[in-house]
Coordinates of N, CA and C in Angstrom, one line a residue:
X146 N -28.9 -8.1 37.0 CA -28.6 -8.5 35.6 C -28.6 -7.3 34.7
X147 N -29.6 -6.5 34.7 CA -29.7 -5.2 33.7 C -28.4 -4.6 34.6
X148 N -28.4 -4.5 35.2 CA -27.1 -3.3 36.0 C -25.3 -4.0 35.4
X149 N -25.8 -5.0 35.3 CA -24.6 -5.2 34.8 C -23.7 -5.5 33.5
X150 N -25.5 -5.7 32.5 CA -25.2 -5.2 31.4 C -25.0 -4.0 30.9
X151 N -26.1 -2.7 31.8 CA -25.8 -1.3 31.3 C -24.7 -1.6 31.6
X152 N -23.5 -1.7 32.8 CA -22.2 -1.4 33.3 C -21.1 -1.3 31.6
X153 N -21.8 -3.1 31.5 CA -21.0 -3.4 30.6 C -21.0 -2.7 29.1
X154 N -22.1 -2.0 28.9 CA -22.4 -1.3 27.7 C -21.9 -0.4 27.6
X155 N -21.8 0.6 29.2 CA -21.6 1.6 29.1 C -19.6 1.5 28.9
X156 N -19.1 1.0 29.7 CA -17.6 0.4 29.3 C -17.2 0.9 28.0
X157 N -17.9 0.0 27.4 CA -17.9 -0.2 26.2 C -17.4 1.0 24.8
X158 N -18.8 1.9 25.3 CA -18.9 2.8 24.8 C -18.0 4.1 25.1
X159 N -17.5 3.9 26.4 CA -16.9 4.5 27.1 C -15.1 4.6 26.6
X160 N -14.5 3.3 27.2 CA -13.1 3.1 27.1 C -12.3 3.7 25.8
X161 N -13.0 3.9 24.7 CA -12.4 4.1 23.7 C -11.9 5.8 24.1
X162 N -12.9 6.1 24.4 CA -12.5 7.7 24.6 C -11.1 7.9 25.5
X163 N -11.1 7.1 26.7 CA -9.8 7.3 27.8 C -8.6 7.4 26.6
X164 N -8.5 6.7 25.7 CA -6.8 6.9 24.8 C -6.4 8.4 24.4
X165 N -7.0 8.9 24.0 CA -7.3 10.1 24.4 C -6.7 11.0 24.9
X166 N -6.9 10.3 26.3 CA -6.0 11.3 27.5 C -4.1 10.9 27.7
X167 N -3.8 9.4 26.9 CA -2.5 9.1 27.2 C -2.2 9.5 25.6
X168 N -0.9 10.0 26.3 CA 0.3 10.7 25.5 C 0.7 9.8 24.1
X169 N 0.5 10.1 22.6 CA 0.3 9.0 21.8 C 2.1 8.9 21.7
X170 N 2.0 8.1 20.6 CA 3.8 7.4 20.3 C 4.5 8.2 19.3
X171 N 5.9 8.7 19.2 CA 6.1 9.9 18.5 C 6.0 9.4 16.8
X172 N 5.5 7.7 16.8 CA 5.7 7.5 14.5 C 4.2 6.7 14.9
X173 N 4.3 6.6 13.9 CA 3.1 5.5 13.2 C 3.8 4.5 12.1
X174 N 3.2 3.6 12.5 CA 3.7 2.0 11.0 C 2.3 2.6 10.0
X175 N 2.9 1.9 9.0 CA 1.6 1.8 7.7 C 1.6 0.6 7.5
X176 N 1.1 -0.2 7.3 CA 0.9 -1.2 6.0 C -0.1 -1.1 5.3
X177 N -0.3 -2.2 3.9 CA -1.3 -1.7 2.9 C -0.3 -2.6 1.8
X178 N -1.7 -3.2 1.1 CA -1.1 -4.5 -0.2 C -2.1 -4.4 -0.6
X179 N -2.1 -4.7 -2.2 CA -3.6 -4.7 -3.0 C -2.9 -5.9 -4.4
X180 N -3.7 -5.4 -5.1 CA -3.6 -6.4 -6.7 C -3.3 -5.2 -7.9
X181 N -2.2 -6.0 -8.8 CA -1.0 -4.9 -10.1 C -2.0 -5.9 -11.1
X182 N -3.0 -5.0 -11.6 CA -3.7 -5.8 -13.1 C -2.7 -4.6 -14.4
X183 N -2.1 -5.4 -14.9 CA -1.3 -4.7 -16.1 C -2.2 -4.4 -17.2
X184 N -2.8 -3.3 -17.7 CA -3.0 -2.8 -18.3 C -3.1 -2.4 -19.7
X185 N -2.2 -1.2 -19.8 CA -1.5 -0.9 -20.6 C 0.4 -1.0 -20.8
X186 N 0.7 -0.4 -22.1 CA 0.7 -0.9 -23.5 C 0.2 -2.8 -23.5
X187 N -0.3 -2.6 -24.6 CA -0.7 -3.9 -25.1 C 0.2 -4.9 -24.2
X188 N 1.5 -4.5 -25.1 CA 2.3 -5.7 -24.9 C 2.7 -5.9 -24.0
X189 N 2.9 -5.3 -22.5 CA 3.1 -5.4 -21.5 C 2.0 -6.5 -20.8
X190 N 0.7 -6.1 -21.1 CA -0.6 -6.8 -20.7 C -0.1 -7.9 -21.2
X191 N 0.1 -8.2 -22.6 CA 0.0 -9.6 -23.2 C 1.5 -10.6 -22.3
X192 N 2.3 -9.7 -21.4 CA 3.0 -10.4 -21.2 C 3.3 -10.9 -19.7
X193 N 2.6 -10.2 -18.9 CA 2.5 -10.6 -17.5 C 0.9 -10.7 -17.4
X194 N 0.9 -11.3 -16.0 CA 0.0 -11.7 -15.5 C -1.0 -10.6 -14.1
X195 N -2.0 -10.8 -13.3 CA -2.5 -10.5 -12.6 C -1.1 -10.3 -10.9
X196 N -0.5 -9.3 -10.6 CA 0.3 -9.5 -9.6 C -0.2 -9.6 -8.0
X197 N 0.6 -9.2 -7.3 CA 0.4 -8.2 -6.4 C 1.3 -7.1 -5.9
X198 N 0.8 -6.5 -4.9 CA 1.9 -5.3 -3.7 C 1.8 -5.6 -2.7
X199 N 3.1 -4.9 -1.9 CA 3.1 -4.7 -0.6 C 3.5 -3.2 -0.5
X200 N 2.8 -2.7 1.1 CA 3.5 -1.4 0.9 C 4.0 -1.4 2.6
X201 N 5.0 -0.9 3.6 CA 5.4 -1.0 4.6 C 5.9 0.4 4.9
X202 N 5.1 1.6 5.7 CA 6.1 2.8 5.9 C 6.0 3.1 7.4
X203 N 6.7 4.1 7.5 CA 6.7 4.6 9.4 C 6.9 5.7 8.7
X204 N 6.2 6.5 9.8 CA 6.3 8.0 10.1 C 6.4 8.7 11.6
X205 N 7.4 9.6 11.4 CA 7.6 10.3 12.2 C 7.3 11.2 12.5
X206 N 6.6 11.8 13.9 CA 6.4 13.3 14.2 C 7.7 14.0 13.7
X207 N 6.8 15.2 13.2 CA 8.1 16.7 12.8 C 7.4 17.5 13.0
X208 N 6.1 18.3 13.2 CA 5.1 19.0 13.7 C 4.5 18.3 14.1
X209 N 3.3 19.2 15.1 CA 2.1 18.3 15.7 C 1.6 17.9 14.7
X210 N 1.0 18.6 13.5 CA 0.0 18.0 12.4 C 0.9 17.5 11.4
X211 N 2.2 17.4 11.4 CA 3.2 16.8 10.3 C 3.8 15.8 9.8
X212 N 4.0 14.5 9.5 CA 4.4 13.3 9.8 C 5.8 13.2 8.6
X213 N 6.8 13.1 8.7 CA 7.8 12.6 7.6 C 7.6 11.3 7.2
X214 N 7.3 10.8 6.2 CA 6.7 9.2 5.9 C 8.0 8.6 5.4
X215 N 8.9 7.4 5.6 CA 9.6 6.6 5.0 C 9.0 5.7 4.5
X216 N 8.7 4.8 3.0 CA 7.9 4.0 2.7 C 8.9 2.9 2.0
X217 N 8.8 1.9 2.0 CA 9.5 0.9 0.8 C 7.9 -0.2 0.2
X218 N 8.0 -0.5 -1.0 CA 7.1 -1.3 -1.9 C 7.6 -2.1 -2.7
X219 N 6.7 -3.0 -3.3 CA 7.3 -4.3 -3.5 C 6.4 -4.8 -4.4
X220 N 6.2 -4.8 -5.8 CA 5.5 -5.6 -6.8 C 5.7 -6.3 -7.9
X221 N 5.3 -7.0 -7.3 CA 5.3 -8.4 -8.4 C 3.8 -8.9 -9.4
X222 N 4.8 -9.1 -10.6 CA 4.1 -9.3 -12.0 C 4.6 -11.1 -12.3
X223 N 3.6 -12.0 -12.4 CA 4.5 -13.2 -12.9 C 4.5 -13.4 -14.5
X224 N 5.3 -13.2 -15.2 CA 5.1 -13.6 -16.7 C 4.3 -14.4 -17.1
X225 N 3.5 -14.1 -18.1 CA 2.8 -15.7 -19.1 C 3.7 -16.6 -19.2
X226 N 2.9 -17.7 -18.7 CA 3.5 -19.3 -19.0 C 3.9 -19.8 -20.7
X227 N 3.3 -19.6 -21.2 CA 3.5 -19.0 -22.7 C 4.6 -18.3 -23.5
X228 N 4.9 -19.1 -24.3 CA 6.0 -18.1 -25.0 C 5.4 -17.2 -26.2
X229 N 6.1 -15.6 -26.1 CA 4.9 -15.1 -26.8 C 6.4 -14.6 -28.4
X230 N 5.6 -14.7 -29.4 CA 6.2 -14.8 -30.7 C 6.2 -13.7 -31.3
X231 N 7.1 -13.2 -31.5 CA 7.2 -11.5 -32.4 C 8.3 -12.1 -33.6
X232 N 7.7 -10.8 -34.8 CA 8.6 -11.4 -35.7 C 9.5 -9.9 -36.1
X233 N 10.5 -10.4 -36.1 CA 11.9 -9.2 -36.3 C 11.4 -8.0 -37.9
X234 N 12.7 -7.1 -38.1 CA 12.5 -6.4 -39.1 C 12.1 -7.8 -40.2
X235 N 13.5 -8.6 -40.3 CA 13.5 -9.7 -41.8 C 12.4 -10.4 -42.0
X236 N 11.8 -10.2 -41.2 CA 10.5 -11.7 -40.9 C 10.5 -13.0 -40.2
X237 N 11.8 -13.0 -39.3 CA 11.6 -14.1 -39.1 C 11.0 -14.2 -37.0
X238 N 10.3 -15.3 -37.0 CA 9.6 -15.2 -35.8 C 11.6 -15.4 -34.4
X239 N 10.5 -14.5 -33.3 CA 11.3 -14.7 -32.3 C 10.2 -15.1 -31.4
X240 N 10.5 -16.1 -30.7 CA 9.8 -16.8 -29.6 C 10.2 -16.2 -27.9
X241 N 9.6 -15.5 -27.5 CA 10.1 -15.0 -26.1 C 9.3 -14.9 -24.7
X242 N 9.7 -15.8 -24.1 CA 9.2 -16.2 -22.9 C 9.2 -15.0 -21.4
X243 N 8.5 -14.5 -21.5 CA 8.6 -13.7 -20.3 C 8.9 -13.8 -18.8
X244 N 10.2 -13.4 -18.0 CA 10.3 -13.6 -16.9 C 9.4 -12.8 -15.6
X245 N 9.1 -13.5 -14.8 CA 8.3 -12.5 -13.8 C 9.2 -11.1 -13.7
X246 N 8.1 -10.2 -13.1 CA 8.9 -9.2 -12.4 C 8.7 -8.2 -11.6
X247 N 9.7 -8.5 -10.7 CA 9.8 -7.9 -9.4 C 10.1 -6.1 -9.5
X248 N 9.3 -5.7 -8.8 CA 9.7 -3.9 -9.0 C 9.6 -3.4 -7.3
X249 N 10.8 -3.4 -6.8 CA 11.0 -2.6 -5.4 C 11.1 -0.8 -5.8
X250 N 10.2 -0.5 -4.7 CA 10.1 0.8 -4.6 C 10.3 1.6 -3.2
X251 N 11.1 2.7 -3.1 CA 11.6 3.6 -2.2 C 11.3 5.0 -2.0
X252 N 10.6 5.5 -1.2 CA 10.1 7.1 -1.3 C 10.1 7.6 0.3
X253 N 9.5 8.7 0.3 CA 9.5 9.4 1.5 C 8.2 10.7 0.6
X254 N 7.6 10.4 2.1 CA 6.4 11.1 2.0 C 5.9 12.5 3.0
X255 N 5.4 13.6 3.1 CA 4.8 14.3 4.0 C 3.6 14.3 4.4
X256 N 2.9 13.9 5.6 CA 1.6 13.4 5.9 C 1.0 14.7 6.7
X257 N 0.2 15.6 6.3 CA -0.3 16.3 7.6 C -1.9 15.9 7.7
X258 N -2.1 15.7 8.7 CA -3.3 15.7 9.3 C -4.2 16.8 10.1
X259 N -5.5 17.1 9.6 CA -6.4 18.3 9.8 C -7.9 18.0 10.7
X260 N -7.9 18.7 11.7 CA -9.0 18.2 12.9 C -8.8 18.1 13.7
X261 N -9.4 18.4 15.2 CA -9.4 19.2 16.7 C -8.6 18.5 17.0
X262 N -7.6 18.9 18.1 CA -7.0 18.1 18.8 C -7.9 16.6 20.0
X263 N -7.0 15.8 19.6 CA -7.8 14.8 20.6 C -9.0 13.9 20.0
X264 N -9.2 14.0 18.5 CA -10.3 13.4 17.7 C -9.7 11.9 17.8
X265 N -10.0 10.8 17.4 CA -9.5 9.6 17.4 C -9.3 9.2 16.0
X266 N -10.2 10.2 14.7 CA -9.9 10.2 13.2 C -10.2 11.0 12.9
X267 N -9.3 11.6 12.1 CA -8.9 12.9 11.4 C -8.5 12.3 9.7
X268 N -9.1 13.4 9.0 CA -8.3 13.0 7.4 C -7.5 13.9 7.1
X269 N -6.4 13.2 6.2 CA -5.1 13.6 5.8 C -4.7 13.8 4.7
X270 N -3.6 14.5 4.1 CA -3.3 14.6 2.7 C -1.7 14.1 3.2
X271 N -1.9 13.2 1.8 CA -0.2 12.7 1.8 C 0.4 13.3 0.5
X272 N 1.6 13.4 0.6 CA 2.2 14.0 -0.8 C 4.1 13.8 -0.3
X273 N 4.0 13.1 -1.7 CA 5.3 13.1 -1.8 C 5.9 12.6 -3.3

């Protein structure tokens, strides 16, 4: 029974290192989504709501430490249910109802990564 739990511990502890030795894949996928709290100007705050994002990229080897990043993103703001009331130069009120809104975004990024070869994590600077 102990022998085959050390076995099993030791596995354990072990396997993660073998990746290591096989030849990794020439991209990497990203994902990553969080929450768009609108802020600022005022009136932008007063006029949408709590959103979210999405973010989806791949990267490709171009040096060993260099990655080319393609990214596309995706944020969404839902308007106040509420219609919100401004009044013109003359004075008189305009009632305006805010539509959600959707903001797609498109970039490309350079990723290099710094630390021994063969580490399993390493930190990086992205820039683009």
């Amino acid at each position: 029974m102990y022998k085959t739990l050390a076995l099993s511990l030791a596995l354990l502890l072990v396997a993660p290192l073998a990746s290591a030795q096989v030849p990794g894949l020439p991209f990497s996928v990203y994902a990553g989504g969080g929450l768009d709290i609108p802020s600022q100007p005022d009136t932008f705050s007063d006029q949408f709501k709590t959103g979210y994002h999405g973010l989806v990229a791949v990267g490709f080897d171009w040096l060993p430490t260099i990655q080319i990043v393609g990214k596309i993103e995706l944020h969404s703001l839902p308007g106040e249910e509420d219609a919100i009331t401004y009044t013109d130069p003359f004075g008189d009120p305009i009632e305006y109802e805010p539509p959600d809104l959707t903001i797609w975004m498109f970039g490309g990024d350079l990723r290099g990564a710094f630390g021994a070869p063969g580490m399993s994590a390493k930190p990086f600077v992205l820039a683009g």
